[in-house]
C-alpha positions as a printed NumPy array, in Angstrom:
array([[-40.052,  56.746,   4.21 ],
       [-43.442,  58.018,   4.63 ],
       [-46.5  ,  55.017,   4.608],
       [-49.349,  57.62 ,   3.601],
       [-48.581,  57.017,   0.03 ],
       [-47.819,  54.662,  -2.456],
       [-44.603,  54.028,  -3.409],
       [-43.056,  52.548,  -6.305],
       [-41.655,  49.257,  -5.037],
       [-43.729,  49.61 ,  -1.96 ],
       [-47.498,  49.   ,  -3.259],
       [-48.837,  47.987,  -0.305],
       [-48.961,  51.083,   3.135],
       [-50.156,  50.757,   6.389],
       [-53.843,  52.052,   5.567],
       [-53.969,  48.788,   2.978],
       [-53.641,  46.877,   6.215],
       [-55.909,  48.917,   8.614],
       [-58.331,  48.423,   5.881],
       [-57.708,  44.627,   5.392],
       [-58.204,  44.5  ,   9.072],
       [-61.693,  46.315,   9.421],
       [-62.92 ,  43.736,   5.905],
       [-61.473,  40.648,   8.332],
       [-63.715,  41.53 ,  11.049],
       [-65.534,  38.719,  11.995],
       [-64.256,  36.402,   9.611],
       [-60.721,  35.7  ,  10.705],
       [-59.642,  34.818,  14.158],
       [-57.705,  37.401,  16.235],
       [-55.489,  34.584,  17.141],
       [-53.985,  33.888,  20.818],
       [-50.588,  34.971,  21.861],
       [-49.151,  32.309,  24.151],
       [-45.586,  32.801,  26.214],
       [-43.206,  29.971,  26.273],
       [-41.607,  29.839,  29.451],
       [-38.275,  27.282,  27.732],
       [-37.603,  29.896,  25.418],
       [-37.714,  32.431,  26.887],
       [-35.065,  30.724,  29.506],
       [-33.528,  30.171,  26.687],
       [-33.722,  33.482,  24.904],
       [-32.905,  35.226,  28.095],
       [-36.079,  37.187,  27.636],
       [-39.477,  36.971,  27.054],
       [-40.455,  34.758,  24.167],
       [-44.289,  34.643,  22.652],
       [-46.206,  32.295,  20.021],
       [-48.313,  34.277,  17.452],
       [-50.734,  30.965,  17.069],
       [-52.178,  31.459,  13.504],
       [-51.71 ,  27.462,  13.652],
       [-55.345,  28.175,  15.396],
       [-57.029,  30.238,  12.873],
       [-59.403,  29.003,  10.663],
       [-58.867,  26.655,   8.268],
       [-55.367,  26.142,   9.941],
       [-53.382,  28.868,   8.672],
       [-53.163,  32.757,   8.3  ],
       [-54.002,  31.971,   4.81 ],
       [-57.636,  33.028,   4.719],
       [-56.641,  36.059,   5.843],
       [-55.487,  36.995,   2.323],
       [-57.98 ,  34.989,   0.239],
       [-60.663,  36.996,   1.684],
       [-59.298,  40.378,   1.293],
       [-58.236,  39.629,  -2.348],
       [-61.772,  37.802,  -3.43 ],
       [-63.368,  40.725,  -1.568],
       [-61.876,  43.35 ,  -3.757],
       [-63.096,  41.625,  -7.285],
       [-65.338,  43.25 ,  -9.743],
       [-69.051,  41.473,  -9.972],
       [-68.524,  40.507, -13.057],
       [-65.222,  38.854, -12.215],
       [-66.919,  37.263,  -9.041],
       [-69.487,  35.849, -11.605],
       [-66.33 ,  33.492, -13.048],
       [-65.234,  31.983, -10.059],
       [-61.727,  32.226,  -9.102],
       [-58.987,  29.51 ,  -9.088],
       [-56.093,  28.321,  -7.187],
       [-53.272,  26.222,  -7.277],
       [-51.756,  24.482,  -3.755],
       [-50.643,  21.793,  -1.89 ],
       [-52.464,  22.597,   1.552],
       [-53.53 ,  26.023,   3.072],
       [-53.727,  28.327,   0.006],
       [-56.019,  25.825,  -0.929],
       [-58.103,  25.922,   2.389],
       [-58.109,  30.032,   2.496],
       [-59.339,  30.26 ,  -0.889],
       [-62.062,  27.664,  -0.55 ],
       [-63.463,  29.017,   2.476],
       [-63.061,  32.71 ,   1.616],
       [-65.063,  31.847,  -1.945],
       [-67.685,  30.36 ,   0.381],
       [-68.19 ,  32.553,   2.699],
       [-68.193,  35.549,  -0.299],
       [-70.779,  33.38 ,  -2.469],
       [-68.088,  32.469,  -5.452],
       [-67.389,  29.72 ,  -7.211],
       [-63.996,  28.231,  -6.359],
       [-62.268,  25.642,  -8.005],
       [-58.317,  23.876,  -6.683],
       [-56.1  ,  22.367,  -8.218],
       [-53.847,  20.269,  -5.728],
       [-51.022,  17.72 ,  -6.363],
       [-51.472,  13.981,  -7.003],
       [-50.271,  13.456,  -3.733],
       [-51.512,  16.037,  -1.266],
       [-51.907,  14.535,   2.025],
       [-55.83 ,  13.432,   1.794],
       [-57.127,  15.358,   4.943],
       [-55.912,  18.503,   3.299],
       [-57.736,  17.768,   0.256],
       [-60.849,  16.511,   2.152],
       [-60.814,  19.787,   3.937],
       [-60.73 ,  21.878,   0.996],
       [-63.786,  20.145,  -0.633],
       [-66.017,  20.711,   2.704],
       [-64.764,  24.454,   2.674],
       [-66.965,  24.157,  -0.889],
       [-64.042,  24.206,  -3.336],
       [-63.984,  22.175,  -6.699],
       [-61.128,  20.158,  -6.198],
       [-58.972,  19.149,  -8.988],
       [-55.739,  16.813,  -8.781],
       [-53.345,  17.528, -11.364],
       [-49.185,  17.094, -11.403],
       [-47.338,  15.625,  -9.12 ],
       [-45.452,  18.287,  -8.298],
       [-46.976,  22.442,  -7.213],
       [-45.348,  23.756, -10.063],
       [-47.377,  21.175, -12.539],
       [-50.592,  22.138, -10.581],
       [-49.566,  25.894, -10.758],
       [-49.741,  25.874, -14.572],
       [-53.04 ,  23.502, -14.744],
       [-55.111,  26.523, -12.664],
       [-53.632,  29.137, -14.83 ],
       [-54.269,  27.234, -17.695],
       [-58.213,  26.495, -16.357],
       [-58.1  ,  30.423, -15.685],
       [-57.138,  31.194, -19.478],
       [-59.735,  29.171, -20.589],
       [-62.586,  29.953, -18.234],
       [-61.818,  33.513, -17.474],
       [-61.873,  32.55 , -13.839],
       [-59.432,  34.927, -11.482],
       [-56.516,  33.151, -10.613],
       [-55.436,  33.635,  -6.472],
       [-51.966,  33.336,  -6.207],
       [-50.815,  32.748,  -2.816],
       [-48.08 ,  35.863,  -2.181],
       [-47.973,  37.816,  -5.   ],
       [-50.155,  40.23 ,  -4.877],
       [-51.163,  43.384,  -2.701],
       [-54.604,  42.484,  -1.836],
       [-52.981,  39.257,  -0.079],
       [-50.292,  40.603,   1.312],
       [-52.396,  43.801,   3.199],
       [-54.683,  40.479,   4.538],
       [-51.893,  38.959,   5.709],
       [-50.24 ,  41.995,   7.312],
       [-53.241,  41.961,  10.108],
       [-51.174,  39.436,  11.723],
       [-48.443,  42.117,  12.19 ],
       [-51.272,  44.227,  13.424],
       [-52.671,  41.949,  16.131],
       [-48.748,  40.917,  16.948],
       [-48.519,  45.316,  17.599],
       [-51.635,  45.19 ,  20.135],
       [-51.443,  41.941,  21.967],
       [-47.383,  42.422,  22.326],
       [-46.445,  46.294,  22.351],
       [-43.583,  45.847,  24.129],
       [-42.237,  43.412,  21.655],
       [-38.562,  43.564,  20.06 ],
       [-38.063,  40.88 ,  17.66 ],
       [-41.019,  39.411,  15.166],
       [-39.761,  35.696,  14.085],
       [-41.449,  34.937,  11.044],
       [-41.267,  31.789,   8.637],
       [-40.426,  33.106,   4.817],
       [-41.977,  31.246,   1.329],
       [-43.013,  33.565,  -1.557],
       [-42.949,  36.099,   0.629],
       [-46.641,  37.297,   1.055],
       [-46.479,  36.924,   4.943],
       [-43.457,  38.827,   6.17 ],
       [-43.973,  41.235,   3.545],
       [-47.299,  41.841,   5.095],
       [-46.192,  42.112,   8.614],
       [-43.137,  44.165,   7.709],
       [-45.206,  46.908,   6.299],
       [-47.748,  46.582,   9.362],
       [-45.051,  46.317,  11.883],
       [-41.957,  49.061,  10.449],
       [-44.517,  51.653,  10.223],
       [-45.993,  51.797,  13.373],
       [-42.788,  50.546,  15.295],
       [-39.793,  50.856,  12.829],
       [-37.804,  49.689,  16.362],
       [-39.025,  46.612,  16.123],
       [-36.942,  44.058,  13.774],
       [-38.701,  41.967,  11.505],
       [-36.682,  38.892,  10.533],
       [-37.645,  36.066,   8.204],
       [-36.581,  32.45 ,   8.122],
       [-36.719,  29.947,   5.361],
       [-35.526,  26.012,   5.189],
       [-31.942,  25.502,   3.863],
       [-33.214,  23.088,   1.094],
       [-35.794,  25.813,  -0.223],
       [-34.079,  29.143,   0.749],
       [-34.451,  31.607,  -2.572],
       [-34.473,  35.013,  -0.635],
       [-30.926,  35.022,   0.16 ],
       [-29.19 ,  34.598,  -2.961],
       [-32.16 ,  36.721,  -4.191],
       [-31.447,  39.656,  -1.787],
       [-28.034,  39.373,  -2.237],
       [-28.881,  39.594,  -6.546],
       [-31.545,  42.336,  -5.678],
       [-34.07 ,  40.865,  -7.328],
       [-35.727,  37.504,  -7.658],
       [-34.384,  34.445,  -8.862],
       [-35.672,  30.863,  -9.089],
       [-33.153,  28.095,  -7.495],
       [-32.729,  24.312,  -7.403],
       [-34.506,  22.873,  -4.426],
       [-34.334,  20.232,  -2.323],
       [-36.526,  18.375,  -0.427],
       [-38.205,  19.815,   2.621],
       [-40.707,  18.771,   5.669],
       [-40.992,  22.614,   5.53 ],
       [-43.637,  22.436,   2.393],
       [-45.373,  24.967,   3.533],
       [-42.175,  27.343,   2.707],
       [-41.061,  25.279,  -0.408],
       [-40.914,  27.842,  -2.927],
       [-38.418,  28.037,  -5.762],
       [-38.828,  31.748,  -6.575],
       [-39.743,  34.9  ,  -4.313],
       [-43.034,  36.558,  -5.615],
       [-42.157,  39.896,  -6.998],
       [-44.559,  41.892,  -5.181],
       [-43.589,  40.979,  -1.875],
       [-39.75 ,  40.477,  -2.806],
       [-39.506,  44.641,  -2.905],
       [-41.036,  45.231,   0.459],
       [-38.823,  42.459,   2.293],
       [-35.757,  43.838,   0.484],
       [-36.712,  46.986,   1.472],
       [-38.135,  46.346,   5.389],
       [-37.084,  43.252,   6.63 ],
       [-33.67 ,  43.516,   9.111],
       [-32.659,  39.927,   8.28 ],
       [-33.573,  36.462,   6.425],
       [-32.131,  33.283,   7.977],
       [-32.132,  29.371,   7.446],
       [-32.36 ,  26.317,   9.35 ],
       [-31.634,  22.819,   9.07 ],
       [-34.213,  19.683,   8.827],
       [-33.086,  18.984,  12.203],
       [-34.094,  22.23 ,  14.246],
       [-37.195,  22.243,  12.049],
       [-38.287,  18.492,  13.362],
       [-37.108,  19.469,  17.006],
       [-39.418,  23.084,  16.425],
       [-41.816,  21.155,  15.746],
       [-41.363,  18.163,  18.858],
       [-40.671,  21.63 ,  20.848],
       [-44.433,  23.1  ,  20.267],
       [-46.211,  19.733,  20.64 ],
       [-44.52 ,  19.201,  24.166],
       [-43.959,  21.875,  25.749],
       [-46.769,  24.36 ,  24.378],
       [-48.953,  21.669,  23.582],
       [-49.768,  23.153,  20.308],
       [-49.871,  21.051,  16.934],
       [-47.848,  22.995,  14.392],
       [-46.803,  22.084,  10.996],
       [-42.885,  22.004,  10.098],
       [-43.342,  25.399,   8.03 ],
       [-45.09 ,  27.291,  11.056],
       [-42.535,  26.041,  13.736],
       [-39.461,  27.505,  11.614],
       [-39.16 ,  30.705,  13.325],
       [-38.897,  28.432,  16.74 ],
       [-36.223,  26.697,  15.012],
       [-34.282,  30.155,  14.379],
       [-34.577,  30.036,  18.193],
       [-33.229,  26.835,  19.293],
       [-30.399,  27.586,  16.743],
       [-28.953,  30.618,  18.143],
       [-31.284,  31.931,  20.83 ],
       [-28.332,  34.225,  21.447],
       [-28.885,  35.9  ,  18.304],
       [-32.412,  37.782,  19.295],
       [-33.536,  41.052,  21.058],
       [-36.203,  40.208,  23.221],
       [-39.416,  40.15 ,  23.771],
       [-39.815,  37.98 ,  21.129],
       [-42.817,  36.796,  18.961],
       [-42.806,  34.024,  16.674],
       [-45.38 ,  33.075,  14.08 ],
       [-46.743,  29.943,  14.373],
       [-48.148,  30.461,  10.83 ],
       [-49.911,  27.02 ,  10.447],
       [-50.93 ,  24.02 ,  12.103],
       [-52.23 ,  21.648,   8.671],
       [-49.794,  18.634,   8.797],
       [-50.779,  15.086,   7.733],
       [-50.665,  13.014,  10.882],
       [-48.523,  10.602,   8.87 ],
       [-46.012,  12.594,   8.173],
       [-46.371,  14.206,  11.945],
       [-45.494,  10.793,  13.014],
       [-42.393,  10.691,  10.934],
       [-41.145,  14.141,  11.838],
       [-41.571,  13.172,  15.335],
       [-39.495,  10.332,  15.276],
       [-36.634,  12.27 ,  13.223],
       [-37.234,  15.2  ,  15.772],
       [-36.889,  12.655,  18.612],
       [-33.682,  11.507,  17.097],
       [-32.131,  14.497,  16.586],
       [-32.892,  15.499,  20.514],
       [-31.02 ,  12.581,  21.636],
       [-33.907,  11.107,  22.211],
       [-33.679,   7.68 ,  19.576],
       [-30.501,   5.468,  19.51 ],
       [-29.929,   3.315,  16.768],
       [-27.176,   0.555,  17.773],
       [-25.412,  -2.561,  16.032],
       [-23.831,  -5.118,  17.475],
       [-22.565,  -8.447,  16.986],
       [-23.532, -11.181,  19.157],
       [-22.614, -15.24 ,  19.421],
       [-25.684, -16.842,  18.414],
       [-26.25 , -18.952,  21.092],
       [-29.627, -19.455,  23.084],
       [-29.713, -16.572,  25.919],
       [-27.398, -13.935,  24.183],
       [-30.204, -11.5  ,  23.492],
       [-31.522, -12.12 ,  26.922],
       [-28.285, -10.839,  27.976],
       [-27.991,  -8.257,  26.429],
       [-31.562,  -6.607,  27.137],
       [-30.475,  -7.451,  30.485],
       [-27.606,  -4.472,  29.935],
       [-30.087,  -2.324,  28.567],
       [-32.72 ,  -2.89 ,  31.407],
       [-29.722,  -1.933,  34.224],
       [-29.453,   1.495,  31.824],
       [-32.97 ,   2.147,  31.303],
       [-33.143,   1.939,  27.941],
       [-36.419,   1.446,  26.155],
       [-35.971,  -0.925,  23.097],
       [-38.565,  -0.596,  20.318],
       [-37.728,  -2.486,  18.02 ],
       [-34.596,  -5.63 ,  17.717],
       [-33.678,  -6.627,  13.943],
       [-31.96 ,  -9.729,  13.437],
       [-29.018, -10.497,  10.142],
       [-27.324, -14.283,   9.855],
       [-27.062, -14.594,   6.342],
       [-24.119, -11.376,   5.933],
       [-21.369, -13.102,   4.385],
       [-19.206, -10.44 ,   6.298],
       [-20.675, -12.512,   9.639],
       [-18.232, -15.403,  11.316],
       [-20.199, -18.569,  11.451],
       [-21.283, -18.109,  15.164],
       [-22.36 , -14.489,  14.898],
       [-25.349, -12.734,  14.434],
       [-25.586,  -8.89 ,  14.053],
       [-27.99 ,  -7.562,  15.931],
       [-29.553,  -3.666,  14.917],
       [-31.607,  -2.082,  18.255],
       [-34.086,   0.617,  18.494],
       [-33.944,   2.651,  21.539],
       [-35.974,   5.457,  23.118],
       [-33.255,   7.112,  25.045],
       [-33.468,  10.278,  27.664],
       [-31.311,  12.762,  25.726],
       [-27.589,  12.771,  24.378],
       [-26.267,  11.746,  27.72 ],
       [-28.308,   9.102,  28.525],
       [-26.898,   7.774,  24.75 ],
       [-23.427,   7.826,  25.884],
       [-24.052,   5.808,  28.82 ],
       [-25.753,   3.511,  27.17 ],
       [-23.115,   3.298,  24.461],
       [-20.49 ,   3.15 ,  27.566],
       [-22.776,   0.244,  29.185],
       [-22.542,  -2.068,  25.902],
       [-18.753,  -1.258,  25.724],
       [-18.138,  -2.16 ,  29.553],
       [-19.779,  -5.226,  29.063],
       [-17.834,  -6.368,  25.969],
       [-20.191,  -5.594,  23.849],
       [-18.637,  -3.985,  20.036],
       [-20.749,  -1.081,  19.351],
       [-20.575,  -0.432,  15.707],
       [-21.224,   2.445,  13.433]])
């Protein structure tokens, strides 16, 4: 397929790209490339981070904002322009408007975390909270757009966005030529559609292959359909990739250039996530560490070198906390215990005392008498522990056992 000339259901070609790429000069970060020395034990080959989690505002989002803004008519710069999002649409748009000189105005959720929507206002953005949930906000801005005449942004579908965003596929080309496999997380569809285009026609070698969140994953009932369709959701950390339907721009190009589209669990998206703070030291939200949870889910699976897109880094240290914890859990790392216990002065004493001999770290010791279930002696005990992996566990759980304790589930 030749990339000189548009195609059909291919509206966006490589010279889109080169072009965003020349406009992006000096405005977005050509982000680092970092290696990752587990993974790429893992792997069996050599496995790099594309850090967009590092570019401005957070996220490889302004990277589209400002191509698409940049390409309006004056008169339609003269109405402003309008967006609807949760996080780092929001942020591209509002700094992109800035830095352009238009008028921006965002409408975000009820309950978008508040340093996303404190960000958004100092990037110069009119911030609006509407709905509760994106699709709510979604039709507020289009609604505000029909009435103002103020150009809506979507966040994938469109070409202007998804040449920006296919200078990551660019950068991932120069700073990685000998690279293999691009890893990169999948939502409407703006991103991977951008880098396929970028990447396929200067290496078609090279396999681009997205992944989405199982409780949000529309592309592969969609690509199996061949064409888009909207599907019931569940809740995701991943919100970042928590789209019910594929956009229909970029849904043609992945069809068409992207090897493969994959899922993972909540769990290998919370250990991603643990992963990147610990061992690459790199704060990344749950959406941007989802091609490093295609890794630790079947490293076996990729041709290396390897680069994943680390395609954000906005995430609400509240919920980083959380997602920590569940990521700690799911490493082995938390063990949650209870146990029944005479209730007698010194019995918890003896117990820690186990506990201590095993190295177990208790956080936190919750105490039930009143269970009608309980003998009149007995107390249940529930314990907290920060543990040193799956094995460590077991000999805990072995420890308690030896020593008469019941360990229940």
């Amino acid at each position: 397929m030749s990339f000189g000339t548009p195609h059909p259901s291919h509206p966006v070609i490589l010279d889109d790209v080169r072009g965003a790429q020349k406009m992006l000069s000096g405005v977005a970060r050509v982000t680092p490339m970092e290696g990752s020395r587990y993974l790429s034990r893992l792997v069996g080959s050599p496995v790099h981070f594309k850090c967009e989690n590092l570019q401005r505002t957070g996220s490889f989002k302004l990277r589209g904002a400002y191509v698409r803004i940049s390409g309006l008519r004056p008169e339609e710069r003269a109405a402003g322009v309008v967006a609807a999002s949760a996080g780092n649409h929001a942020q591209g748009v509002a700094l992109a408007s800035s830095l352009l000189g238009v008028r921006s105005t965002v409408f975000m959720p009820v309950g978008a975390p508040l340093p996303k929507v404190a960000a958004t206002r100092e990037y110069g953005a009119d911030v609006r909270l509407h709905g509760h949930v994106v699709d709510e906000t979604l039709a507020a801005a289009q609604e505000y757009a029909h009435d103002t005449g103020a150009v809506f942004i979507h966040p994938f579908d469109h070409r202007d966005i998804i040449a920006g965003q296919g200078t990551v596929g660019l950068e991932i080309l120069e700073q990685c030529p000998e690279v293999r496999t691009v890893l990169v997380g999948v939502g409407g569809g703006g991103l991977a559609a951008g880098i396929a285009v970028a990447v396929k026609a200067l290496r078609p070698d090279v396999k681009v292959i997205g992944v989405q969140a199982e409780a949000a994953a529309a592309y592969p009932p969609s690509l199996a359909a061949g064409h888009p369709l909207a599907i019931d959701t569940a809740p995701t950390m991943a919100d970042g990739i928590h789209v019910r339907r594929p956009g229909d721009v970029p849904f043609g190009i992945v069809e068409e250039l992207v090897d493969e589209v994959r899922t993972v669990s909540e769990d290998q998206l919370s250990s991603a996530l643990l992963l990147c703070l610990e061992r690459a030291k790199l704060v990344v939200e749950p959406a941007g560490a989802s091609p490093v949870a295609a890794l630790l889910g079947a490293p076996e699976a990729f041709t290396g070198p390897v680069v994943a897109v680390l395609s954000g880094g906005n995430v609400d240290p509240l919920l980083m906390q959380r997602i920590l914890r569940h990521g700690m859990a799911a490493a082995g790392r938390y063990l949650s215990l209870r146990l029944r216990l005479t209730d007698r002065p010194g019995a918890l004493a003896t117990l820690l005392g186990v506990l201590s001999v095993v190295d177990a770290n208790v956080l936190d010791v919750g105490h039930v008498r009143t269970d009608p279930r309980l003998g009149l002696t007995e107390v249940e005990v529930e314990l907290h522990l920060e543990t040193k992996g799956p094995e460590h566990c077991d000999e805990v759980a072995s420890a308690l056992r030896e020593a008469g304790y019941t360990v229940m589930p």
